[in-house]
Structures are given as structure tokens and as C-alpha cells.
PDB file of C-alpha atoms in Angstrom:
ATOM      1  CA  MET Q   1     -64.251  39.439   6.329  1.00  0.00           C
ATOM      2  CA  LEU Q   2     -68.064  39.702   6.650  1.00  0.00           C
ATOM      3  CA  PRO Q   3     -69.597  41.821   3.797  1.00  0.00           C
ATOM      4  CA  LEU Q   4     -71.276  44.966   4.560  1.00  0.00           C
ATOM      5  CA  SER Q   5     -74.585  43.913   3.353  1.00  0.00           C
ATOM      6  CA  LEU Q   6     -74.662  41.061   6.079  1.00  0.00           C
ATOM      7  CA  LEU Q   7     -73.153  43.363   8.821  1.00  0.00           C
ATOM      8  CA  SER Q   8     -76.076  45.914   8.003  1.00  0.00           C
ATOM      9  CA  LEU Q   9     -78.854  43.145   8.609  1.00  0.00           C
ATOM     10  CA  TYR Q  10     -77.186  41.964  11.717  1.00  0.00           C
ATOM     11  CA  LEU Q  11     -77.000  45.461  12.920  1.00  0.00           C
ATOM     12  CA  ALA Q  12     -80.686  46.250  11.928  1.00  0.00           C
ATOM     13  CA  ALA Q  13     -81.786  43.005  13.847  1.00  0.00           C
ATOM     14  CA  LEU Q  14     -79.985  43.833  16.999  1.00  0.00           C
ATOM     15  CA  VAL Q  15     -81.552  47.552  16.802  1.00  0.00           C
ATOM     16  CA  ALA Q  16     -85.160  45.497  16.639  1.00  0.00           C
ATOM     17  CA  VAL Q  17     -84.070  43.060  19.735  1.00  0.00           C
ATOM     18  CA  TYR Q  18     -82.689  46.159  22.078  1.00  0.00           C
ATOM     19  CA  VAL Q  19     -86.140  48.153  21.129  1.00  0.00           C
ATOM     20  CA  LEU Q  20     -88.036  45.557  22.722  1.00  0.00           C
ATOM     21  CA  PRO Q  21     -88.236  45.322  26.531  1.00  0.00           C
ATOM     22  CA  GLY Q  22     -86.332  42.604  28.276  1.00  0.00           C
ATOM     23  CA  PRO Q  23     -84.423  41.865  31.803  1.00  0.00           C
ATOM     24  CA  ASP Q  24     -81.387  43.691  30.761  1.00  0.00           C
ATOM     25  CA  MET Q  25     -83.356  46.976  29.872  1.00  0.00           C
ATOM     26  CA  ALA Q  26     -85.400  46.816  33.238  1.00  0.00           C
ATOM     27  CA  LEU Q  27     -82.418  46.157  35.228  1.00  0.00           C
ATOM     28  CA  VAL Q  28     -80.692  49.181  33.676  1.00  0.00           C
ATOM     29  CA  MET Q  29     -83.776  51.340  33.914  1.00  0.00           C
ATOM     30  CA  ALA Q  30     -84.775  50.156  37.556  1.00  0.00           C
ATOM     31  CA  THR Q  31     -81.018  50.708  38.860  1.00  0.00           C
ATOM     32  CA  SER Q  32     -81.269  54.048  37.142  1.00  0.00           C
ATOM     33  CA  ALA Q  33     -84.216  55.301  38.786  1.00  0.00           C
ATOM     34  CA  SER Q  34     -83.304  54.115  42.090  1.00  0.00           C
ATOM     35  CA  ARG Q  35     -79.751  54.799  42.617  1.00  0.00           C
ATOM     36  CA  GLY Q  36     -78.885  57.375  39.887  1.00  0.00           C
ATOM     37  CA  ALA Q  37     -77.706  57.301  36.157  1.00  0.00           C
ATOM     38  CA  GLY Q  38     -74.183  57.036  37.108  1.00  0.00           C
ATOM     39  CA  ALA Q  39     -75.319  53.312  38.835  1.00  0.00           C
ATOM     40  CA  GLY Q  40     -77.359  52.745  35.721  1.00  0.00           C
ATOM     41  CA  LEU Q  41     -74.287  53.235  33.408  1.00  0.00           C
ATOM     42  CA  MET Q  42     -72.026  50.786  35.699  1.00  0.00           C
ATOM     43  CA  THR Q  43     -74.769  48.233  35.375  1.00  0.00           C
ATOM     44  CA  ALA Q  44     -74.599  48.797  31.747  1.00  0.00           C
ATOM     45  CA  LEU Q  45     -70.934  48.075  31.291  1.00  0.00           C
ATOM     46  CA  GLY Q  46     -71.298  45.092  33.150  1.00  0.00           C
ATOM     47  CA  ILE Q  47     -74.118  43.675  30.863  1.00  0.00           C
ATOM     48  CA  ALA Q  48     -71.746  44.643  27.786  1.00  0.00           C
ATOM     49  CA  ALA Q  49     -68.918  42.734  29.041  1.00  0.00           C
ATOM     50  CA  SER Q  50     -71.403  39.773  29.990  1.00  0.00           C
ATOM     51  CA  ARG Q  51     -72.853  39.821  26.513  1.00  0.00           C
ATOM     52  CA  PHE Q  52     -69.525  39.748  24.712  1.00  0.00           C
ATOM     53  CA  LEU Q  53     -68.655  36.868  26.803  1.00  0.00           C
ATOM     54  CA  HIS Q  54     -71.838  35.232  25.900  1.00  0.00           C
ATOM     55  CA  VAL Q  55     -70.828  35.535  22.063  1.00  0.00           C
ATOM     56  CA  MET Q  56     -67.460  34.070  22.547  1.00  0.00           C
ATOM     57  CA  MET Q  57     -68.852  31.054  24.403  1.00  0.00           C
ATOM     58  CA  SER Q  58     -71.303  30.661  22.090  1.00  0.00           C
ATOM     59  CA  GLY Q  59     -68.867  30.679  19.112  1.00  0.00           C
ATOM     60  CA  LEU Q  60     -66.282  28.213  21.476  1.00  0.00           C
ATOM     61  CA  GLY Q  61     -69.470  25.722  21.544  1.00  0.00           C
ATOM     62  CA  LEU Q  62     -70.362  26.069  25.033  1.00  0.00           C
ATOM     63  CA  ALA Q  63     -74.143  27.059  24.203  1.00  0.00           C
ATOM     64  CA  ALA Q  64     -74.372  23.587  21.998  1.00  0.00           C
ATOM     65  CA  LEU Q  65     -72.941  21.873  25.075  1.00  0.00           C
ATOM     66  CA  MET Q  66     -75.800  23.599  27.485  1.00  0.00           C
ATOM     67  CA  ALA Q  67     -78.155  22.744  25.036  1.00  0.00           C
ATOM     68  CA  THR Q  68     -77.487  18.909  24.679  1.00  0.00           C
ATOM     69  CA  HIS Q  69     -77.115  18.664  28.923  1.00  0.00           C
ATOM     70  CA  PRO Q  70     -80.303  19.901  30.566  1.00  0.00           C
ATOM     71  CA  LEU Q  71     -78.795  19.475  33.803  1.00  0.00           C
ATOM     72  CA  LEU Q  72     -76.017  22.035  33.237  1.00  0.00           C
ATOM     73  CA  PHE Q  73     -78.817  24.251  31.836  1.00  0.00           C
ATOM     74  CA  ASN Q  74     -80.733  23.965  34.611  1.00  0.00           C
ATOM     75  CA  ALA Q  75     -78.245  24.390  37.452  1.00  0.00           C
ATOM     76  CA  VAL Q  76     -76.997  27.614  35.714  1.00  0.00           C
ATOM     77  CA  ARG Q  77     -80.745  28.830  35.492  1.00  0.00           C
ATOM     78  CA  TRP Q  78     -81.128  27.976  39.283  1.00  0.00           C
ATOM     79  CA  ILE Q  79     -78.256  29.633  40.386  1.00  0.00           C
ATOM     80  CA  GLY Q  80     -78.778  33.018  38.346  1.00  0.00           C
ATOM     81  CA  ALA Q  81     -82.590  32.919  40.045  1.00  0.00           C
ATOM     82  CA  GLY Q  82     -80.952  32.362  43.311  1.00  0.00           C
ATOM     83  CA  TYR Q  83     -78.579  35.122  43.007  1.00  0.00           C
ATOM     84  CA  LEU Q  84     -81.494  37.567  41.562  1.00  0.00           C
ATOM     85  CA  LEU Q  85     -83.532  36.718  44.703  1.00  0.00           C
ATOM     86  CA  TRP Q  86     -80.342  37.301  46.679  1.00  0.00           C
ATOM     87  CA  LEU Q  87     -80.083  40.705  44.932  1.00  0.00           C
ATOM     88  CA  ALA Q  88     -83.630  41.601  45.875  1.00  0.00           C
ATOM     89  CA  TRP Q  89     -83.355  40.764  49.319  1.00  0.00           C
ATOM     90  CA  LYS Q  90     -80.049  42.841  49.593  1.00  0.00           C
ATOM     91  CA  VAL Q  91     -82.159  45.946  48.010  1.00  0.00           C
ATOM     92  CA  VAL Q  92     -85.128  45.570  50.390  1.00  0.00           C
ATOM     93  CA  SER Q  93     -82.739  45.360  53.360  1.00  0.00           C
ATOM     94  CA  ALA Q  94     -80.341  47.762  52.473  1.00  0.00           C
ATOM     95  CA  LYS Q  95     -80.082  50.952  54.892  1.00  0.00           C
ATOM     96  CA  PRO Q  96     -80.669  54.497  53.951  1.00  0.00           C
ATOM     97  CA  ALA Q  97     -78.025  56.248  51.629  1.00  0.00           C
ATOM     98  CA  ALA Q  98     -77.089  58.593  54.534  1.00  0.00           C
ATOM     99  CA  GLU Q  99     -76.035  55.660  56.469  1.00  0.00           C
ATOM    100  CA  ASN Q 100     -73.984  53.985  53.637  1.00  0.00           C
ATOM    101  CA  ALA Q 101     -72.512  56.948  52.230  1.00  0.00           C
ATOM    102  CA  PRO Q 102     -68.900  55.881  53.293  1.00  0.00           C
ATOM    103  CA  GLN Q 103     -69.324  52.695  50.693  1.00  0.00           C
ATOM    104  CA  VAL Q 104     -70.200  55.374  47.794  1.00  0.00           C
ATOM    105  CA  ALA Q 105     -66.438  54.632  46.096  1.00  0.00           C
ATOM    106  CA  GLU Q 106     -67.618  50.719  46.296  1.00  0.00           C
ATOM    107  CA  SER Q 107     -70.903  51.297  44.497  1.00  0.00           C
ATOM    108  CA  GLY Q 108     -69.469  51.370  40.591  1.00  0.00           C
ATOM    109  CA  ARG Q 109     -67.719  48.086  41.222  1.00  0.00           C
ATOM    110  CA  ALA Q 110     -70.984  46.600  42.750  1.00  0.00           C
ATOM    111  CA  ALA Q 111     -73.273  47.969  40.070  1.00  0.00           C
ATOM    112  CA  ILE Q 112     -70.698  46.256  36.965  1.00  0.00           C
ATOM    113  CA  ALA Q 113     -70.881  43.117  39.064  1.00  0.00           C
ATOM    114  CA  ARG Q 114     -74.688  43.260  39.323  1.00  0.00           C
ATOM    115  CA  GLY Q 115     -74.881  43.788  35.755  1.00  0.00           C
ATOM    116  CA  PHE Q 116     -72.171  41.268  34.655  1.00  0.00           C
ATOM    117  CA  LEU Q 117     -73.636  38.103  36.904  1.00  0.00           C
ATOM    118  CA  THR Q 118     -77.273  39.025  36.224  1.00  0.00           C
ATOM    119  CA  ASN Q 119     -76.565  38.697  32.608  1.00  0.00           C
ATOM    120  CA  LEU Q 120     -73.929  35.829  32.929  1.00  0.00           C
ATOM    121  CA  LEU Q 121     -75.879  33.601  34.743  1.00  0.00           C
ATOM    122  CA  ASN Q 122     -78.841  33.855  32.486  1.00  0.00           C
ATOM    123  CA  PRO Q 123     -78.505  31.042  30.167  1.00  0.00           C
ATOM    124  CA  LYS Q 124     -81.119  31.936  27.714  1.00  0.00           C
ATOM    125  CA  ALA Q 125     -78.882  34.650  26.995  1.00  0.00           C
ATOM    126  CA  LEU Q 126     -76.558  32.251  25.872  1.00  0.00           C
ATOM    127  CA  MET Q 127     -78.928  30.248  24.119  1.00  0.00           C
ATOM    128  CA  PHE Q 128     -79.921  33.385  22.375  1.00  0.00           C
ATOM    129  CA  CYS Q 129     -76.621  34.218  20.973  1.00  0.00           C
ATOM    130  CA  ALA Q 130     -76.396  30.324  19.711  1.00  0.00           C
ATOM    131  CA  LEU Q 131     -79.481  30.673  17.909  1.00  0.00           C
ATOM    132  CA  PHE Q 132     -78.871  34.082  16.694  1.00  0.00           C
ATOM    133  CA  LEU Q 133     -75.469  34.643  15.550  1.00  0.00           C
ATOM    134  CA  PRO Q 134     -74.607  31.564  13.662  1.00  0.00           C
ATOM    135  CA  GLN Q 135     -77.095  32.993  10.658  1.00  0.00           C
ATOM    136  CA  PHE Q 136     -74.167  35.502  10.261  1.00  0.00           C
ATOM    137  CA  VAL Q 137     -71.053  32.929  10.425  1.00  0.00           C
ATOM    138  CA  SER Q 138     -70.041  31.272   7.396  1.00  0.00           C
ATOM    139  CA  PRO Q 139     -66.928  29.409   6.507  1.00  0.00           C
ATOM    140  CA  ALA Q 140     -66.818  31.344   3.398  1.00  0.00           C
ATOM    141  CA  TYR Q 141     -65.653  34.472   5.259  1.00  0.00           C
ATOM    142  CA  GLY Q 142     -62.995  33.051   7.102  1.00  0.00           C
ATOM    143  CA  ALA Q 143     -62.293  31.274  10.580  1.00  0.00           C
ATOM    144  CA  ALA Q 144     -65.453  31.455  12.673  1.00  0.00           C
ATOM    145  CA  LEU Q 145     -63.804  32.662  15.852  1.00  0.00           C
ATOM    146  CA  PRO Q 146     -63.003  36.164  14.358  1.00  0.00           C
ATOM    147  CA  GLN Q 147     -66.250  36.500  13.084  1.00  0.00           C
ATOM    148  CA  PHE Q 148     -67.777  35.859  16.472  1.00  0.00           C
ATOM    149  CA  ALA Q 149     -65.199  38.590  17.706  1.00  0.00           C
ATOM    150  CA  LEU Q 150     -66.525  41.099  15.227  1.00  0.00           C
ATOM    151  CA  LEU Q 151     -70.345  40.307  16.032  1.00  0.00           C
ATOM    152  CA  ALA Q 152     -69.514  40.098  19.399  1.00  0.00           C
ATOM    153  CA  ALA Q 153     -67.946  44.006  19.318  1.00  0.00           C
ATOM    154  CA  ILE Q 154     -70.843  44.970  17.396  1.00  0.00           C
ATOM    155  CA  LEU Q 155     -73.449  43.401  19.735  1.00  0.00           C
ATOM    156  CA  VAL Q 156     -72.227  45.158  22.842  1.00  0.00           C
ATOM    157  CA  ALA Q 157     -71.620  48.554  21.047  1.00  0.00           C
ATOM    158  CA  VAL Q 158     -74.992  48.574  20.065  1.00  0.00           C
ATOM    159  CA  GLY Q 159     -76.176  47.071  23.268  1.00  0.00           C
ATOM    160  CA  LEU Q 160     -74.376  49.640  25.248  1.00  0.00           C
ATOM    161  CA  CYS Q 161     -75.888  52.720  23.316  1.00  0.00           C
ATOM    162  CA  PHE Q 162     -79.267  51.759  24.281  1.00  0.00           C
ATOM    163  CA  ASP Q 163     -78.513  50.817  27.940  1.00  0.00           C
ATOM    164  CA  THR Q 164     -77.244  53.913  27.959  1.00  0.00           C
ATOM    165  CA  ALA Q 165     -80.066  56.204  26.400  1.00  0.00           C
ATOM    166  CA  TYR Q 166     -82.290  54.128  28.747  1.00  0.00           C
ATOM    167  CA  ALA Q 167     -80.369  54.662  32.092  1.00  0.00           C
ATOM    168  CA  PHE Q 168     -80.508  58.738  31.206  1.00  0.00           C
ATOM    169  CA  ALA Q 169     -84.016  58.584  30.911  1.00  0.00           C
ATOM    170  CA  ALA Q 170     -85.012  56.430  33.750  1.00  0.00           C
ATOM    171  CA  SER Q 171     -82.685  58.908  35.936  1.00  0.00           C
ATOM    172  CA  GLY Q 172     -84.609  61.883  34.092  1.00  0.00           C
ATOM    173  CA  ILE Q 173     -88.125  60.756  35.009  1.00  0.00           C
ATOM    174  CA  ALA Q 174     -86.982  59.718  38.701  1.00  0.00           C
ATOM    175  CA  ARG Q 175     -85.502  63.110  39.334  1.00  0.00           C
ATOM    176  CA  ARG Q 176     -88.654  64.680  38.097  1.00  0.00           C
ATOM    177  CA  LEU Q 177     -90.484  63.191  41.062  1.00  0.00           C
ATOM    178  CA  LYS Q 178     -90.163  64.817  44.670  1.00  0.00           C
ATOM    179  CA  THR Q 179     -87.596  62.810  46.707  1.00  0.00           C
ATOM    180  CA  SER Q 180     -89.436  61.644  49.836  1.00  0.00           C
ATOM    181  CA  ARG Q 181     -88.959  58.802  52.241  1.00  0.00           C
ATOM    182  CA  SER Q 182     -92.210  57.453  50.903  1.00  0.00           C
ATOM    183  CA  THR Q 183     -90.753  57.629  47.345  1.00  0.00           C
ATOM    184  CA  ALA Q 184     -87.277  56.076  48.596  1.00  0.00           C
ATOM    185  CA  LYS Q 185     -89.212  52.940  49.754  1.00  0.00           C
ATOM    186  CA  LEU Q 186     -91.402  52.663  46.528  1.00  0.00           C
ATOM    187  CA  GLN Q 187     -88.149  52.823  44.419  1.00  0.00           C
ATOM    188  CA  LYS Q 188     -86.439  50.116  46.526  1.00  0.00           C
ATOM    189  CA  GLY Q 189     -89.769  47.940  46.393  1.00  0.00           C
ATOM    190  CA  LEU Q 190     -89.775  48.321  42.493  1.00  0.00           C
ATOM    191  CA  LEU Q 191     -86.185  47.155  42.428  1.00  0.00           C
ATOM    192  CA  GLY Q 192     -86.690  44.555  44.703  1.00  0.00           C
ATOM    193  CA  GLY Q 193     -89.587  43.627  42.825  1.00  0.00           C
ATOM    194  CA  MET Q 194     -87.780  43.982  39.602  1.00  0.00           C
ATOM    195  CA  PHE Q 195     -85.218  41.261  40.785  1.00  0.00           C
ATOM    196  CA  VAL Q 196     -87.820  39.077  42.103  1.00  0.00           C
ATOM    197  CA  ALA Q 197     -89.732  39.017  38.673  1.00  0.00           C
ATOM    198  CA  MET Q 198     -86.780  38.582  36.459  1.00  0.00           C
ATOM    199  CA  ALA Q 199     -86.037  35.480  38.788  1.00  0.00           C
ATOM    200  CA  GLY Q 200     -89.614  34.079  37.959  1.00  0.00           C
ATOM    201  CA  ARG Q 201     -89.051  34.622  34.626  1.00  0.00           C
ATOM    202  CA  LEU Q 202     -85.686  32.764  34.446  1.00  0.00           C
ATOM    203  CA  ILE Q 203     -87.430  29.860  36.395  1.00  0.00           C
ATOM    204  CA  PHE Q 204     -90.786  29.459  34.748  1.00  0.00           C
ATOM    205  CA  GLY Q 205     -90.457  31.669  31.571  1.00  0.00           C
TER     206      GLY Q 205
END
């Protein structure tokens, strides 16, 4: 079992990470501003699931495998960038909300999938887990996999709390703005541009 002092240090480090602007924060806020807090929260749930998976994959050694095989790392990176560009095209070419009303029931699943895949296909998130988490894992505290599971649960919980706050904040700001056709176009442009920027960061960052 990890000691409380080490867990406190880990928690403080996570807070510092989640306060800084990043692609996950940008995705949640952009989605919430353009599609409402509900869509932002569903996106945050997808990101949370992917974060947990990243930590567990790091514990199983997949991150080390990608680090020693640049072709695998680059393949995932390009697939992720392509997915983000596809999302940008979907956002920009989407029909007005009124015409899409019958598909509202699918929006929750779509938002979860978008958050999950956007984070999952970012190999840098996996590499972050590979570099950050081993500092808090030690054979002196027992088997490594249960330690990674505990760290993953904390990482997901803290991240979800921050993403929830970001979703409501962005949605609240958007509600204060007047809703008009030009505002809707601006929101679509901002969200599409956000996906393009994230793709560029993934490729060139």
C-alpha cells in the first residue's frame, strides 16, 4: 500500500498538471461552449476512461514498447492527428442543430467516444504516464499493477473533477453570449479550429 505522504505528493502534482492548459481542457471547454455542459461532461467521461486505460497500459509496459519502437509511436500519432482532422471536418460541415434534433439521443455516446478516442490516440499522454507514474511506484509497497491501478483511480477522479468545473465554466460563459446564427458559426469555427490545432500539436509538438 502506498504511504499517505507519497499519495499526497502525487495528488499535489496532479493538481498542478490539471490547472495548466492542455488539449483535454481545451476539448472539454470547446465542446461545452458550443454544445452545452452535458456534451462537455460526456466528453470528460470519455477522457477519464482513456486516462485510466493509459495508466494501466503504462503499467503493463506498452509505453516502454512505444518508446523503443518509434514507428509504432509515429503510427499512433498520425492516426490520432487524422482522427482530430476528421472531427474538425465533421464539426464544420455539421447541419444546424434543428435539423439534427432526432439524433440528440446519440450525442451522449458520440461525445464519450470523441473524448475517449481523442485522448487514447494521443501517444504523448501515454508517454506522460510512463515518465510520471513510475516515480510513485516501488517494489517496497507491493506488486506494481495494484499500485498503478490506485494511481490511475486518483488520476481519473482528480481529472474528472477539473474537467467538470471546466465544462460548467465554459457553458456558463457561452450562455451569457447572445445566441445568433453568427454566434453559432463562430462556435463551430472555434471548435473545428481547436481540433485542427490539436492535430497540429500532435504532429509537430
